[in-house]
């Protein structure tokens, strides 16, 4: 293997002179070339952008995936360039549990049917959450991460190179200063030394030091310009990050709007209690002078059809033949062809059929007929 001994020696000499210059600057024994104010401001802005980008990136990752173990696992899969295994999120797990519980309790019962509907809605929310996370990762996290791992690393590299060029420049200034001082000292020693080799040697040293200073000054100016252009690109980075921020806000807005609509649809499916039972179950929140009504699911309230006169009315209807009018309290989707779908607040005819489960009656709406659950009805006098 061939070594360029001269190049190696020159590089070692450069590193040594930089180390000496840096040390002397730290101890205040050497002058330091200061960067212009504009470049210093650009460096400060770039460092500030980097720090806040890191913080925002980290906190967004925590928001999208609160579980630190899962975040570490996804990080390793990303570094290995492999796809992380697909797993159900918390909403989907809750939804599946509700669906399984509802099927076990009986989809024909009020509670079982409500569990299934809630579970399906939770799984819909889980799917919306998955889309939100995927969109945020692509349109928000990835650009921020690309800046830190790409553009800013390039800035750091050029800034380090600028620091080295500045050390070279200051070392050249120090060398020229010392050469001129030595040359002056030799000239002042004796008039007869004007024709000696010492005078000629120090004159050559001064000339060489001036040439080195001119070269290092040129390299420093060139590197300062390159660094300045890169740092001014931070303005474009800010503009890009602003677009990414808009995408992130839009993804959040879509996600929360979907969740709200899913819950509104679920509320309609579960049905609303009569005004006597729901009048105290509304809360409102104000934002910017506008109020939003937040309905409370009626599942926690006692079912009116199972208490008082209504209960005795059902018992009477089941023990004797005949039919009665009943008002539907909640929407009900038929689980089979032998059942009748119901709409809240409609009035239907109900009757008892021998051998039928005590929780069910036969309902009639015009020419339509089918089983209906008692808990969804209120007998009318």
XYZ file of C-alpha atoms in Angstrom:
381
model
C 0.000 0.000 0.000
C 1.454 3.339 -1.069
C 1.434 6.290 1.317
C 1.815 9.870 0.251
C 4.284 10.816 2.971
C 4.350 14.485 2.064
C 0.543 14.725 2.071
C 0.362 12.879 5.371
C 2.942 15.181 6.914
C 1.137 18.246 5.586
C -2.209 17.069 7.010
C -0.587 16.347 10.359
C 0.971 19.797 10.342
C -2.381 21.408 9.549
C -4.127 19.537 12.363
C -1.354 20.510 14.762
C -1.508 24.192 13.832
C -5.296 24.170 14.221
C -4.998 22.550 17.647
C -2.400 25.109 18.732
C -4.488 27.994 17.427
C -7.656 26.693 19.128
C -5.842 26.197 22.442
C -4.278 29.645 22.366
C -7.671 31.201 21.603
C -9.196 29.440 24.582
C -6.503 30.841 26.862
C -6.727 34.285 25.292
C -3.205 34.083 23.855
C -4.238 34.459 20.211
C -6.628 36.656 18.275
C -9.754 35.147 16.787
C -11.415 36.166 13.535
C -15.057 36.863 14.288
C -17.804 35.971 11.823
C -19.964 38.796 10.542
C -23.187 39.495 12.430
C -25.447 38.243 9.626
C -23.715 34.866 9.497
C -23.824 34.558 13.280
C -27.576 35.249 13.252
C -28.078 32.613 10.571
C -26.136 30.067 12.629
C -28.214 30.855 15.717
C -31.486 30.537 13.783
C -30.408 27.207 12.284
C -29.492 25.788 15.688
C -32.792 26.990 17.164
C -34.716 25.406 14.265
C -32.907 22.133 14.812
C -33.636 22.029 18.545
C -37.347 22.807 18.216
C -37.747 20.429 15.272
C -36.342 17.638 17.457
C -38.722 18.473 20.307
C -41.806 18.718 18.077
C -40.854 15.491 16.317
C -40.435 13.639 19.621
C -43.691 14.911 21.139
C -45.635 14.121 17.954
C -44.293 10.562 18.041
C -45.472 10.287 21.658
C -48.907 11.611 20.663
C -49.288 9.152 17.799
C -47.907 6.209 19.770
C -48.029 6.668 23.562
C -46.547 3.218 24.231
C -42.730 3.658 24.497
C -42.062 -0.045 23.921
C -43.969 0.002 20.651
C -42.111 3.162 19.590
C -38.757 1.454 20.223
C -39.891 -1.609 18.286
C -41.044 0.506 15.336
C -37.709 2.399 15.433
C -35.741 -0.844 15.092
C -37.961 -2.087 12.277
C -37.415 1.228 10.500
C -33.619 0.996 10.899
C -33.686 -2.592 9.639
C -35.815 -1.426 6.699
C -38.504 -3.959 7.572
C -42.254 -3.564 7.922
C -43.501 -3.599 11.494
C -46.163 -6.247 12.265
C -49.742 -5.035 12.043
C -51.470 -4.962 15.414
C -54.895 -3.827 16.564
C -54.961 -0.476 18.319
C -56.789 0.176 21.603
C -60.057 1.241 19.976
C -60.100 -1.856 17.791
C -59.332 -4.129 20.752
C -62.131 -2.550 22.786
C -64.511 -2.782 19.829
C -63.776 -6.471 19.275
C -64.324 -7.198 22.980
C -67.678 -5.412 22.865
C -68.751 -7.306 19.753
C -67.775 -10.668 21.230
C -69.554 -9.807 24.476
C -72.667 -8.681 22.591
C -72.793 -11.886 20.554
C -72.390 -13.924 23.724
C -75.111 -11.958 25.532
C -77.427 -12.348 22.571
C -77.675 -9.901 19.659
C -81.461 -9.961 20.012
C -81.364 -8.462 23.495
C -81.168 -4.708 24.042
C -77.867 -4.921 25.884
C -76.284 -7.362 23.462
C -77.367 -5.343 20.448
C -76.066 -2.122 22.013
C -72.718 -3.758 22.755
C -72.357 -4.874 19.155
C -73.200 -1.442 17.803
C -70.756 0.240 20.207
C -68.079 -2.280 19.286
C -68.530 -1.662 15.576
C -68.234 2.088 16.169
C -65.083 1.631 18.261
C -63.535 -0.359 15.423
C -64.470 2.414 12.992
C -62.734 4.926 15.267
C -59.733 2.608 15.408
C -59.582 2.555 11.632
C -59.793 6.350 11.501
C -56.989 6.559 14.058
C -54.844 4.261 11.939
C -55.385 6.480 8.879
C -54.575 9.592 10.931
C -51.308 8.104 12.198
C -50.288 6.979 8.716
C -51.072 10.375 7.190
C -49.219 12.222 9.957
C -46.172 9.977 9.601
C -45.941 10.608 5.864
C -46.847 14.288 5.692
C -45.462 15.567 9.004
C -42.943 13.299 10.742
C -41.005 12.263 7.625
C -40.239 15.833 6.407
C -39.128 16.872 9.906
C -36.934 13.784 10.204
C -35.480 14.352 6.716
C -34.447 17.868 7.722
C -32.623 16.637 10.829
C -30.942 13.697 9.111
C -30.273 15.409 5.791
C -30.207 19.188 5.432
C -29.049 19.972 8.952
C -26.268 17.378 8.842
C -25.013 19.077 5.681
C -25.114 22.414 7.506
C -23.151 20.923 10.410
C -20.546 19.559 8.020
C -20.060 22.900 6.269
C -20.065 24.780 9.592
C -17.306 22.487 10.874
C -15.362 23.097 7.686
C -15.820 26.855 8.161
C -14.456 26.534 11.690
C -11.362 24.749 10.361
C -10.838 27.382 7.672
C -11.078 30.096 10.315
C -8.453 28.339 12.456
C -6.210 28.050 9.390
C -6.683 31.746 8.673
C -5.880 32.811 12.224
C -2.891 30.468 12.335
C -1.607 32.064 9.109
C -2.067 35.522 10.611
C -0.111 34.488 13.699
C 2.649 32.961 11.550
C 2.964 36.119 9.465
C 3.058 38.279 12.582
C 5.859 36.193 14.103
C 7.824 36.156 10.831
C 7.675 39.943 10.566
C 8.758 40.330 14.189
C 11.729 37.998 13.639
C 12.702 39.787 10.438
C 12.653 43.155 12.225
C 14.770 41.755 15.049
C 17.404 40.444 12.629
C 17.614 43.771 10.815
C 18.108 45.643 14.061
C 20.955 43.422 15.254
C 23.794 44.693 13.053
C 24.200 46.556 9.790
C 26.611 43.945 8.558
C 23.945 41.280 8.733
C 22.057 42.870 5.840
C 23.986 40.708 3.435
C 23.867 37.576 5.515
C 21.800 34.433 4.879
C 19.700 35.069 8.005
C 18.186 38.219 6.553
C 17.382 36.471 3.296
C 15.873 33.496 5.131
C 13.486 35.599 7.220
C 12.515 37.649 4.207
C 11.525 34.447 2.464
C 9.590 33.389 5.541
C 7.642 36.645 5.505
C 6.884 36.255 1.802
C 5.729 32.657 2.289
C 3.602 33.627 5.301
C 1.929 36.388 3.264
C 1.160 33.927 0.494
C -0.273 31.444 3.011
C -2.398 34.179 4.546
C -3.742 35.204 1.159
C -4.637 31.600 0.316
C -6.271 30.839 3.684
C -8.211 34.122 3.527
C -9.555 33.137 0.107
C -10.539 29.660 1.314
C -12.202 31.088 4.423
C -14.211 33.626 2.392
C -15.314 30.921 -0.024
C -16.380 28.574 2.773
C -18.190 31.394 4.590
C -20.199 32.075 1.421
C -21.094 28.393 1.026
C -22.193 28.190 4.661
C -24.196 31.386 4.373
C -26.119 30.099 1.342
C -26.963 26.865 3.159
C -28.081 28.717 6.275
C -30.291 31.067 4.274
C -32.050 27.922 3.030
C -33.541 27.600 6.526
C -36.207 30.061 5.349
C -37.279 27.508 2.723
C -37.248 24.842 5.419
C -39.607 26.933 7.532
C -41.945 27.362 4.565
C -41.895 23.598 3.933
C -42.535 22.827 7.587
C -45.453 25.256 7.551
C -47.067 23.274 4.733
C -46.437 20.074 6.693
C -48.042 21.659 9.756
C -51.137 22.515 7.707
C -51.299 18.894 6.518
C -51.028 17.691 10.108
C -53.828 19.990 11.279
C -56.010 18.885 8.378
C -55.375 15.222 9.244
C -56.333 15.899 12.858
C -59.465 17.755 11.784
C -60.509 14.872 9.528
C -59.833 12.328 12.266
C -61.814 14.123 14.963
C -64.642 14.902 12.545
C -64.869 11.205 11.645
C -64.913 10.230 15.329
C -67.655 12.740 16.060
C -69.774 11.540 13.134
C -69.333 7.904 14.148
C -70.559 8.702 17.667
C -73.514 10.710 16.341
C -74.489 7.768 14.141
C -74.104 5.427 17.117
C -76.343 7.682 19.216
C -79.010 7.529 16.529
C -78.752 3.752 16.363
C -79.081 3.358 20.112
C -82.019 5.735 20.118
C -82.978 8.584 22.416
C -84.891 8.419 25.671
C -88.202 10.304 25.913
C -87.875 13.928 26.902
C -88.766 13.125 30.522
C -85.646 10.969 30.794
C -83.238 12.936 28.630
C -83.931 16.490 29.734
C -81.159 16.355 32.340
C -78.714 14.397 30.212
C -77.388 17.177 27.986
C -74.187 19.088 28.548
C -72.844 21.945 26.487
C -69.387 23.301 25.970
C -68.604 26.779 24.721
C -65.832 27.592 22.302
C -65.507 30.997 20.720
C -69.053 31.929 21.712
C -70.599 28.826 20.107
C -72.025 25.912 22.078
C -72.057 22.275 21.080
C -74.606 19.907 22.563
C -73.017 16.685 23.764
C -75.666 13.927 24.046
C -75.276 11.336 26.774
C -75.874 7.714 25.780
C -79.126 6.522 27.395
C -77.786 3.090 28.356
C -77.039 4.174 31.937
C -80.657 5.211 32.655
C -83.350 2.712 33.706
C -85.489 1.457 30.873
C -88.997 2.931 31.291
C -90.677 -0.087 29.780
C -89.586 -2.356 32.638
C -91.035 -0.366 35.550
C -94.386 0.720 36.930
C -97.571 0.577 34.878
C -95.745 -0.370 31.687
C -94.455 -3.566 33.287
C -97.887 -4.559 34.516
C -99.300 -3.761 31.080
C -96.889 -6.167 29.390
C -97.714 -8.844 31.935
C -101.423 -8.361 31.225
C -100.814 -8.505 27.484
C -98.811 -11.714 27.774
C -101.422 -13.432 29.948
C -104.435 -12.573 27.797
C -105.037 -12.566 24.089
C -105.458 -9.343 22.162
C -103.332 -6.475 20.922
C -102.274 -3.038 22.172
C -100.683 0.070 20.736
C -97.054 0.689 21.750
C -94.664 3.516 21.129
C -91.095 2.647 20.074
C -88.476 4.115 22.410
C -85.304 3.377 20.420
C -84.283 2.412 16.914
C -83.892 -1.331 16.447
C -82.367 -3.181 13.499
C -83.878 -6.597 12.911
C -81.332 -9.407 13.387
C -83.326 -11.854 11.242
C -86.206 -12.177 8.827
C -88.573 -13.120 11.679
C -87.959 -9.783 13.452
C -89.328 -6.310 12.749
C -87.057 -3.243 12.507
C -88.180 -0.280 14.596
C -87.828 3.490 14.435
C -87.863 5.640 17.557
C -91.206 7.381 18.340
C -93.290 5.392 15.845
C -96.471 3.663 17.062
C -97.068 -0.004 16.229
C -99.513 -2.733 17.280
C -98.133 -5.493 19.508
C -99.602 -8.775 20.639
C -98.569 -11.871 22.549
C -98.015 -15.208 20.818
C -98.232 -18.451 22.813
C -94.844 -20.072 23.308
C -92.899 -16.892 22.480
C -90.054 -15.780 24.748
C -91.343 -13.463 27.478
C -88.900 -10.747 26.376
C -90.522 -10.538 22.919
C -93.881 -9.601 21.411
C -95.253 -9.801 17.913
C -95.240 -6.393 16.282
C -97.292 -5.152 13.329
C -96.794 -2.129 11.106
C -99.281 -2.161 8.284
C -98.625 -5.366 6.374
C -95.267 -5.914 8.051
C -95.085 -8.285 10.993
C -92.249 -9.638 13.138
C -90.842 -10.156 16.612
C -89.934 -7.014 18.607
C -88.110 -6.743 21.955
C -90.231 -5.557 24.887
C -87.465 -3.317 26.242
C -87.734 -1.114 23.147
C -91.436 -0.421 23.659
C -93.801 1.614 25.835
C -97.437 0.501 25.946
C -100.030 3.195 25.307
C -103.344 3.415 27.139
